[in-house]
Coordinates of C-alpha atoms in Angstrom, one line a residue:
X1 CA 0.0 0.0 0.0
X2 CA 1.0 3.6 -0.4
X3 CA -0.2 5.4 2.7
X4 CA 0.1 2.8 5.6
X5 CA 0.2 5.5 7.9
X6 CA -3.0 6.7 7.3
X7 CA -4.3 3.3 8.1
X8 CA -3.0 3.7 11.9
X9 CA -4.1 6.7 12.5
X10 CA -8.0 5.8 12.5
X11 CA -10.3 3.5 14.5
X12 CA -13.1 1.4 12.2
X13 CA -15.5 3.4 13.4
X14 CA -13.4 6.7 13.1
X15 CA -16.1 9.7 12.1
X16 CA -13.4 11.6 9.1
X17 CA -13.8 15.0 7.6
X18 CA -11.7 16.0 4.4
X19 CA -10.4 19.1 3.9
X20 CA -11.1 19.0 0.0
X21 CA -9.2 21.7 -2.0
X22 CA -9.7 19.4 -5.4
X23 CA -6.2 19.5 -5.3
X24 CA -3.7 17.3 -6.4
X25 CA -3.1 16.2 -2.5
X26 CA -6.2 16.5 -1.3
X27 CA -7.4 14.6 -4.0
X28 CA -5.1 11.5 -3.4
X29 CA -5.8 11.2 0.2
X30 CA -9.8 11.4 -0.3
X31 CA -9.6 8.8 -3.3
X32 CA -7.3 6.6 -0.4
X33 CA -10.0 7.2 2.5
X34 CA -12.9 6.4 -0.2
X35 CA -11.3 3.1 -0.3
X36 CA -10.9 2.6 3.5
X37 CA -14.3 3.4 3.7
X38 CA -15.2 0.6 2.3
X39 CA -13.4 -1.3 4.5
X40 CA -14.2 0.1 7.1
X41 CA -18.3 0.4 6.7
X42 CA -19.0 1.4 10.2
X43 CA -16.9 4.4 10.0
X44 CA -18.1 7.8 9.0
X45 CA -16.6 10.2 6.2
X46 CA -17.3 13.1 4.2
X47 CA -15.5 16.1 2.8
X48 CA -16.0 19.9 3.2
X49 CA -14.5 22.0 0.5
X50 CA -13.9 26.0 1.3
X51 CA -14.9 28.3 -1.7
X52 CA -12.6 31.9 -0.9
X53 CA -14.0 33.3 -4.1
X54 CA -10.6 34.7 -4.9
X55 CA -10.6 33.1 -7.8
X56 CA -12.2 33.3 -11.3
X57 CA -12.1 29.6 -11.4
X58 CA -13.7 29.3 -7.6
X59 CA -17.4 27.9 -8.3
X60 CA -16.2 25.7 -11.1
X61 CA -13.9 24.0 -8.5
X62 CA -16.2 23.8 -6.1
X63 CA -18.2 22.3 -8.9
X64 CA -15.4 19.7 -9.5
X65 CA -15.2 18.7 -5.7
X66 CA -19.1 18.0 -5.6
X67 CA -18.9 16.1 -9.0
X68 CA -16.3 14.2 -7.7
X69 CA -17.9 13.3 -4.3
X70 CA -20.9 12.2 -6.3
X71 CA -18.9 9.5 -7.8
X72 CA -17.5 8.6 -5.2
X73 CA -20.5 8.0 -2.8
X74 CA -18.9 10.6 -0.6
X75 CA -21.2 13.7 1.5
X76 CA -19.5 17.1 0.4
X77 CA -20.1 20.3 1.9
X78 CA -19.2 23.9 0.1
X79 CA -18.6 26.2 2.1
X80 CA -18.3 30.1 1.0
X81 CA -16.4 32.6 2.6
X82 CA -14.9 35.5 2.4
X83 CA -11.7 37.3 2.5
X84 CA -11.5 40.9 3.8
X85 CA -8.0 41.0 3.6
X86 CA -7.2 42.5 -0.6
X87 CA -3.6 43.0 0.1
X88 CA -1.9 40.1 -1.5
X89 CA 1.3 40.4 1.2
X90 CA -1.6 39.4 3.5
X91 CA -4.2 37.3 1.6
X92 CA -2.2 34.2 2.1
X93 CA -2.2 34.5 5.6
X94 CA -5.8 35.6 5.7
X95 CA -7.2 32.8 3.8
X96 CA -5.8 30.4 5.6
X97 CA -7.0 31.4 8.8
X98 CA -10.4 31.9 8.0
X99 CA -10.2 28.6 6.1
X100 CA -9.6 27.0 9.5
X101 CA -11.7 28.7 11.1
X102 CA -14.8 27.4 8.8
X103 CA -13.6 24.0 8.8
X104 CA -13.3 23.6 12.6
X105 CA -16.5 25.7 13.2
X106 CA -18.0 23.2 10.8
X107 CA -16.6 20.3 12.8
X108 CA -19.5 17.8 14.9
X109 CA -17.8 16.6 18.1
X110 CA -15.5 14.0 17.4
X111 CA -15.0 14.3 14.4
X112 CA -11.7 14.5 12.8
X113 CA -10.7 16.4 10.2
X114 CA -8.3 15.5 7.9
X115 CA -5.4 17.6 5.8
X116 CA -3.3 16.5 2.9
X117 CA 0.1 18.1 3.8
X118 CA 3.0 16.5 3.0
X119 CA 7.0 15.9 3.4
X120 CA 7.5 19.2 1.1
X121 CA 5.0 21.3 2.7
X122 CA 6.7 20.6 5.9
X123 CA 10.2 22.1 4.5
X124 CA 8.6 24.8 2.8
X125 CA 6.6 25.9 5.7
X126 CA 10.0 25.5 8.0
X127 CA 11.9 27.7 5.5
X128 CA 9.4 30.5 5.9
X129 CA 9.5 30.1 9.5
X130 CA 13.1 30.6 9.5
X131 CA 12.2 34.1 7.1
X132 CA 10.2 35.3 10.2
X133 CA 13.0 34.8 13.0
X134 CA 10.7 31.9 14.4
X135 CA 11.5 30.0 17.6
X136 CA 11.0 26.5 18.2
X137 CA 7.7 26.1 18.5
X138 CA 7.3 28.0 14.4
X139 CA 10.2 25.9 13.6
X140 CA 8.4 22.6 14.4
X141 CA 6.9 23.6 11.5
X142 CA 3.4 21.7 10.6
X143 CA 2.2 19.8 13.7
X144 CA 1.1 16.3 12.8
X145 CA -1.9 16.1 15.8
X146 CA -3.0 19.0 17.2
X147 CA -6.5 18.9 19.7
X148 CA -9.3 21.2 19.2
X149 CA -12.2 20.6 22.2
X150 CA -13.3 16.9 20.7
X151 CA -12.0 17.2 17.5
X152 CA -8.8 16.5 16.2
X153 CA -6.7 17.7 13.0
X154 CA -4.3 15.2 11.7
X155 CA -1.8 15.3 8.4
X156 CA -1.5 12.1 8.0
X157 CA 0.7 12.6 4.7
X158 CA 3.6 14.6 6.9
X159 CA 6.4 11.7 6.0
X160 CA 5.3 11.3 2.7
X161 CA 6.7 13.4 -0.4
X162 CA 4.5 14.9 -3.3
X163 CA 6.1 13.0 -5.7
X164 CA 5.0 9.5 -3.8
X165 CA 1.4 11.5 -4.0
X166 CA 1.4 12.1 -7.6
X167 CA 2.3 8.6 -8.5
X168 CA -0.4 7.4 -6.5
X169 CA -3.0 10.2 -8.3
X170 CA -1.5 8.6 -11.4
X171 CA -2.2 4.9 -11.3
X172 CA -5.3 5.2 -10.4
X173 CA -5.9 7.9 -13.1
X174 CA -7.6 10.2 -10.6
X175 CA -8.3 14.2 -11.4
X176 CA -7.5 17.3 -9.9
X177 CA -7.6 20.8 -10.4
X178 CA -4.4 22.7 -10.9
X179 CA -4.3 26.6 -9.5
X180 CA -2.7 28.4 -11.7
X181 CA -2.1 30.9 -8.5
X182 CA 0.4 27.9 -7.3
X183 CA 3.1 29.7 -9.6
X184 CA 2.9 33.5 -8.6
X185 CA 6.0 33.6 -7.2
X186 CA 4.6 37.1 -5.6
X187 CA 3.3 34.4 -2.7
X188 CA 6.5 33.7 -0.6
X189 CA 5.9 29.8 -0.4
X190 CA 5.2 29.3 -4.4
X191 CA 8.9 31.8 -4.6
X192 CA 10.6 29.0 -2.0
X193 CA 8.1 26.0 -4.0
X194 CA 9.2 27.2 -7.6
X195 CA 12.8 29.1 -7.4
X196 CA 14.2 28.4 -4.6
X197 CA 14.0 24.5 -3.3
X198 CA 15.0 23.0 -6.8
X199 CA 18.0 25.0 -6.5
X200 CA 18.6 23.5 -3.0
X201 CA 17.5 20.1 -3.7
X202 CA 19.8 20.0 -7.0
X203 CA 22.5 20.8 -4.4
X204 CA 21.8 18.3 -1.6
X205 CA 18.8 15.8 -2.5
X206 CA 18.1 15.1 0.8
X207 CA 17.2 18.8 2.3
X208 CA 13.8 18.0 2.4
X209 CA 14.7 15.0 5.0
X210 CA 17.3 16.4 7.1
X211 CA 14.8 19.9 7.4
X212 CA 12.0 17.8 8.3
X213 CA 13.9 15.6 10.9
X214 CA 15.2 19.4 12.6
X215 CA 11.7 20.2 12.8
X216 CA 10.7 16.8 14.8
X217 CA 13.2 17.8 17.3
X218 CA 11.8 21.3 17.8
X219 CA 8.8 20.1 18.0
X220 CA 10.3 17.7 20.8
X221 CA 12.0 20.5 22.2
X222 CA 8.8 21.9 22.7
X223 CA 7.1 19.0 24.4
X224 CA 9.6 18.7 27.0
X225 CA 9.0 22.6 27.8
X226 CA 5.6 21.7 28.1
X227 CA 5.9 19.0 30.2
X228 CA 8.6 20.9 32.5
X229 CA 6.2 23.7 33.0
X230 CA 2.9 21.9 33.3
X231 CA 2.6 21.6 36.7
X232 CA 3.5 25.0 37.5
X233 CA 1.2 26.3 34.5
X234 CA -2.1 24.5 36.4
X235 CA -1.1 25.8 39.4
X236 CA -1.6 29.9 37.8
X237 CA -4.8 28.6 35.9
X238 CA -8.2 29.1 38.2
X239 CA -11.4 27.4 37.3
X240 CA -12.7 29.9 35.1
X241 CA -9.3 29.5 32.8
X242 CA -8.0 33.3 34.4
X243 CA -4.0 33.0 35.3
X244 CA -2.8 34.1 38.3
X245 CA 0.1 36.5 37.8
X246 CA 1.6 37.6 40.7
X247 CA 4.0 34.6 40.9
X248 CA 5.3 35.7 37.2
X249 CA 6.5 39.1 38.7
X250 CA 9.1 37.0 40.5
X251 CA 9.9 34.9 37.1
X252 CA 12.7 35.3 34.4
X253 CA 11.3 36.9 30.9
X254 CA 12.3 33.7 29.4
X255 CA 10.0 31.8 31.3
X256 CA 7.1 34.3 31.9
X257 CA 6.7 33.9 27.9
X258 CA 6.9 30.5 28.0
X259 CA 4.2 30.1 30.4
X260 CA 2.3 33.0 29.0
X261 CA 2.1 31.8 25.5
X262 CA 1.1 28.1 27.1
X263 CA -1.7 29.2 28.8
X264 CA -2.5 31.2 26.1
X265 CA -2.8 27.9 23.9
X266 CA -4.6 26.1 26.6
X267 CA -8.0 28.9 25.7
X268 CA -7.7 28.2 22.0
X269 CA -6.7 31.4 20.9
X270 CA -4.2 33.2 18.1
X271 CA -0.7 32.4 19.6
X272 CA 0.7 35.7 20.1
X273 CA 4.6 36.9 18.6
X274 CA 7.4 37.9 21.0
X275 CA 6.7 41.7 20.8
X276 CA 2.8 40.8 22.1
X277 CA 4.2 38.9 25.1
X278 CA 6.4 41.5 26.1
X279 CA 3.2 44.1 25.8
X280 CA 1.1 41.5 27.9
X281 CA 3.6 41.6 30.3
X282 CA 5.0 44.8 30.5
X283 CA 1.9 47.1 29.3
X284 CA -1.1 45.0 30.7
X285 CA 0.7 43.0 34.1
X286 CA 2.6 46.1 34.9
X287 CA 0.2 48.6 34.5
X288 CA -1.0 50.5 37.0
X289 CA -3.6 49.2 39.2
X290 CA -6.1 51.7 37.9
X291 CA -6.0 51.1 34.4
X292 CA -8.1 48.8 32.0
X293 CA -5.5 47.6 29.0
X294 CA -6.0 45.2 26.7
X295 CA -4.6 43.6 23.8
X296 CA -6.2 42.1 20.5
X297 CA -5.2 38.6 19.5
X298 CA -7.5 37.6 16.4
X299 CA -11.0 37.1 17.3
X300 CA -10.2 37.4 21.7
X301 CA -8.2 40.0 23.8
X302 CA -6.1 39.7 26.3
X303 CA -7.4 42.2 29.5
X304 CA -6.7 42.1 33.2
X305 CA -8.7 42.4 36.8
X306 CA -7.1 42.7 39.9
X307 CA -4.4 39.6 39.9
X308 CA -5.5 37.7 36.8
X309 CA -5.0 38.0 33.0
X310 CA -8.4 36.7 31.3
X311 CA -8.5 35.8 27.6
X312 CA -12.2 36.5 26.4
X313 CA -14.0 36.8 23.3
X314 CA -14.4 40.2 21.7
X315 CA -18.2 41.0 21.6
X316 CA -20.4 44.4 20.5
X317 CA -21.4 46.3 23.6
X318 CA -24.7 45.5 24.7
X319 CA -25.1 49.0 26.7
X320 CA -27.6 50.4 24.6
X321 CA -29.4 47.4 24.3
X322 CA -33.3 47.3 25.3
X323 CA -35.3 44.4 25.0
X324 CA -39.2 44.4 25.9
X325 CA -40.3 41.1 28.3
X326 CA -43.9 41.4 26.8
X327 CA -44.9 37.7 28.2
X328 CA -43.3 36.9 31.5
X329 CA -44.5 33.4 31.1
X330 CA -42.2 33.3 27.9
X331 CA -38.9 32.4 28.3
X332 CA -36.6 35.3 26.5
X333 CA -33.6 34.4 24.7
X334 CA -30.7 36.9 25.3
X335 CA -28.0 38.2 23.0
X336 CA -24.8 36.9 22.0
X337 CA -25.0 33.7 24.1
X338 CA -26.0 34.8 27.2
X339 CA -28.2 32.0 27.6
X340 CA -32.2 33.0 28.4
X341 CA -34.1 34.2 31.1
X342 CA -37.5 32.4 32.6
X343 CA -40.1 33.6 35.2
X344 CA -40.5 31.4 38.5
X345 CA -43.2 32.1 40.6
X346 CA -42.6 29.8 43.3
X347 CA -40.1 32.2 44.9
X348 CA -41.3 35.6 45.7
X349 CA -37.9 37.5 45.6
X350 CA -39.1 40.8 43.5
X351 CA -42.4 42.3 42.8
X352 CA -44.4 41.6 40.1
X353 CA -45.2 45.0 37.7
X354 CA -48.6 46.8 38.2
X355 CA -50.7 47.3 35.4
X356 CA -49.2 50.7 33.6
X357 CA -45.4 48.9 34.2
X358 CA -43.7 47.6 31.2
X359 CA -40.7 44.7 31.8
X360 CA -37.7 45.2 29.7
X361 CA -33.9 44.1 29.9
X362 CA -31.3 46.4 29.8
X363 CA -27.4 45.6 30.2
X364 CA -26.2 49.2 31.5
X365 CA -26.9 51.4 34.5
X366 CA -26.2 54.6 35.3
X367 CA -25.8 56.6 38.4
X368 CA -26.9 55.2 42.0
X369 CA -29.3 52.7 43.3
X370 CA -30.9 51.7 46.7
X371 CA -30.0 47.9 47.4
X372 CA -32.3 46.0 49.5
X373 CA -30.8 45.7 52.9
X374 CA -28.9 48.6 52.9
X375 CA -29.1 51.9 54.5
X376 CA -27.6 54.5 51.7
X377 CA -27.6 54.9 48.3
X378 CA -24.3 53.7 46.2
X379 CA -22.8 54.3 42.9
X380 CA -23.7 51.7 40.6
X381 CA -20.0 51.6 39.9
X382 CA -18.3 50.7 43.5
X383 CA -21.5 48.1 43.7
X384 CA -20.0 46.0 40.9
X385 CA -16.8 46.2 42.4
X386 CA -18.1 45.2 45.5
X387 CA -19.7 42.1 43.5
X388 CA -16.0 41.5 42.0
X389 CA -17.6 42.1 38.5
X390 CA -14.9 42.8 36.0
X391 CA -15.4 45.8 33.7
X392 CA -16.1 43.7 30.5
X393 CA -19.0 41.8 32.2
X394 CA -20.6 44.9 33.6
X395 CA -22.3 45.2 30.7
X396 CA -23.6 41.6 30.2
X397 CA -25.3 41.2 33.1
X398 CA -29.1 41.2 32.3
X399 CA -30.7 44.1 34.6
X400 CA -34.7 43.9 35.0
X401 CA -36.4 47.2 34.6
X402 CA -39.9 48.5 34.7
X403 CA -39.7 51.5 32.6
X404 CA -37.5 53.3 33.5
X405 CA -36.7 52.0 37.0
X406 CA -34.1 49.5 38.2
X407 CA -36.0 46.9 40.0
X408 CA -32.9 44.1 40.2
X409 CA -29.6 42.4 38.5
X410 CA -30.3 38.9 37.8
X411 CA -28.8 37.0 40.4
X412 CA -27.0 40.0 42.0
X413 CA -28.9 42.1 43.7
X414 CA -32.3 43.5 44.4
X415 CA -33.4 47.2 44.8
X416 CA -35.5 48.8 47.0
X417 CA -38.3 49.6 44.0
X418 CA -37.8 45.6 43.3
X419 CA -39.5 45.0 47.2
X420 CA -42.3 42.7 47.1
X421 CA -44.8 44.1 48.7
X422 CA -47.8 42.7 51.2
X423 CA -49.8 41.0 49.3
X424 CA -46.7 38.6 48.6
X425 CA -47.4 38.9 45.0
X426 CA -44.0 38.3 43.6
X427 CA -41.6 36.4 41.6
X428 CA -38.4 34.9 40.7
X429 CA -36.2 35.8 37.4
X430 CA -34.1 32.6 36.7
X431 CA -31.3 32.8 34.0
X432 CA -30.6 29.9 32.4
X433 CA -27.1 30.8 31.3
X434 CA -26.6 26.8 29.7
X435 CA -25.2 27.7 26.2
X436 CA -24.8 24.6 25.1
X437 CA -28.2 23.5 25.8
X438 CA -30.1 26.1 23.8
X439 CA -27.3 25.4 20.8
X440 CA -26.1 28.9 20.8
X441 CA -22.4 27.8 21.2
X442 CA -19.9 29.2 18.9
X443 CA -16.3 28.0 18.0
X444 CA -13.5 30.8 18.1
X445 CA -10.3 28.5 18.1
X446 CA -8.1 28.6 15.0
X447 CA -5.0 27.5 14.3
X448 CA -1.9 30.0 14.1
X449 CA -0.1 27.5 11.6
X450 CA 1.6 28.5 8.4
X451 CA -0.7 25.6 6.0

């Protein structure tokens, strides 16, 4: 067989995504799986193909990929997206992230998804590594595993080379679409692909070997890193995946960047370069107490409260958001993910509105506000730092009104307008903040790999 390796890497009953370019590779390792398939009926597979559009050619491949899919008995997906990114220094890097992040976002848990990189597209993608002063985790190059939540991405054609590939694509006579865009050497890999590595490989035929076998070490080199720091790593991580910092402040740079770029990787997001771990440290740990920094890494920042660095997702402020609770015995769905809020009558905790008062939600308060149990008035600000509410959730907490008058914060506090009165004729706002549940989950993590 060609591709024993492939055979080891799945289970009969492995459920296998294809990233399907209708390349050459991709091509070869689909026809390959088509035919462990078979063998393998209880198993699962189908193939997702990504149309950028930045190509005049783009629906006719996408065409190709579904005609060939057909044939072969084999579910394809087509998935359109696009590229904001014009500049063409950029696009490649563009692309390829918001290619990943389409594929895993299109991912059912445990599924794995499957790419068709190969011995050369390891060298290649070391070599431009080198071109951006990469350390050792960039030199490892293309990782063959790497863990997303309950899906996994392997490249099970890492040790093979593309010529291996093509013979296989031509014994069995199979087709594949060629991109003419694979020779613009105005793209830094098709410069190395085209000009540069035959020059090398007419020099020493076995570059490609000894460049991939320095890339396994670094990536070795990596693992033991991980494995030094890992106890001391869990040790700075809380429950809610913040990291503890003070201990850093005590630390050499070397290994504050090591752990910060580790935990970073543990929350899934864009693995930041050496000049953003010296800002983290430097502009956001050592900042004054005071201040609110932050720093941007893809689709999450970086921010800190009190002791702790926090990763989150970046969201649109909900502070002038209003939404009317018309039917409090229908249960409202809140924005971006914030689970939904339900009416429970059982417990008596806040007055129920009188005829002319209207229910709505707001996520922003203004001023001062009289808290049940409590003599004086207080600023709405020193009440969510007595809470130990960071800034960025401030504004996400759902606040009951009736018109215009704070009546409580769900599952904070309660004011003195909120007071059930005599008649006991009250209720109970319960928010159901179970994302999962109501399918409102959405996948950030992408990976910050050059393929």
């Amino acid at each position: 067989m060609f591709f024993n390796k492939v055979d080891s890497l799945l289970y009969n009953n492995s459920r296998v995504v294809i990233a399907f370019s209708g390349g050459l590779d991709s091509t070869a390792l689909l026809h390959y799986l088509s035919i462990w398939h078979k063998v393998h009926p209880q198993s699962n597979l189908r193939a997702i193909h990504i149309n950028h559009g930045l190509n005049i050619n783009a629906n006719s491949w996408a065409s190709h990929c579904r005609k060939l899919c057909l044939k072969w008995k084999i579910n394809c997906s087509i998935l359109k997206i696009k590229i904001k990114n014009t500049n063409k220094k950029g696009i490649e890097a563009t692309a390829r992230k918001e290619r990943y992040k389409a594929l895993i976002s299109s991912l059912y848990p445990e599924e794995i998804l499957l790419t068709a990189h190969h011995l050369d597209d390891q060298c290649e993608t070391f070599l431009l590594a080198i071109k951006r002063g990469s350390g050792p985790l960039g030199l490892g190059a293309i990782y063959p595993l790497i863990i997303i939540g309950n899906n996994k991405i392997l490249r099970p054609f890492l040790e093979y080379p593309r010529k291996l590939i093509k013979s296989y694509a031509k014994k069995y006579h199979l087709n594949w679409i060629e991109d003419e865009s694979n020779y613009n050497i105005d793209f830094d890999r098709n410069f190395l692909r085209n000009l540069i590595l035959p020059k090398i490989i007419a020099k020493w035929p076995n570059f490609i070997e000894t460049t991939t076998r320095t890339s396994l070490l670094c990536r070795k080199q990596e693992l033991l890193i991980d494995e030094l720091l890992l106890d001391q790593l869990e040790n700075l991580i809380s429950k809610d995946g913040s990291l503890y910092f003070l201990p850093l402040l005590k630390m050499s740079d070397i290994k504050v960047y090591a752990l910060l770029r580790r935990w970073i990787a543990k929350q899934g997001s864009l693995m930041p370069s050496y000049n953003k771990l010296k800002v983290i440290y430097y502009e956001i740990i050592l900042s004054r107490k005071d201040a609110q920094p932050r720093l941007k890494l893809g689709s999450y920042e970086i921010r800190r409260f009190r002791n702790y660095l926090y990763i989150l997702p970046i969201n649109k402020s909900l502070k002038n958001i209003t939404i009317n609770w018309k039917n409090l015995n229908t249960e409202l769905v809140l924005p971006q993910n914030l689970g939904l809020l339900k009416a429970n009558y059982n417990n008596k905790l806040i007055r129920l509105p009188i005829y002319n008062e209207y229910v709505t939600i707001q996520f922003y308060a203004n001023g001062s506000c009289h808290l049940v149990g409590r003599k004086n008035k207080y600023k709405i600000k020193k009440i969510w730092q007595e809470f130990n509410i960071p800034p960025w959730n401030r504004h996400r907490i759902p606040l009951i009104y009736y018109n215009q008058i704070l009546i409580c914060a769900v599952n904070l506090f309660i004011t003195v307008d909120g007071t059930v009165l005599n008649d006991n004729n009250g209720w109970q706002v319960i928010w159901d903040q179970n994302k999962d549940k109501h399918n409102q989950t959405e996948k950030y993590s992408y990976i910050n790999k050059d393929c």
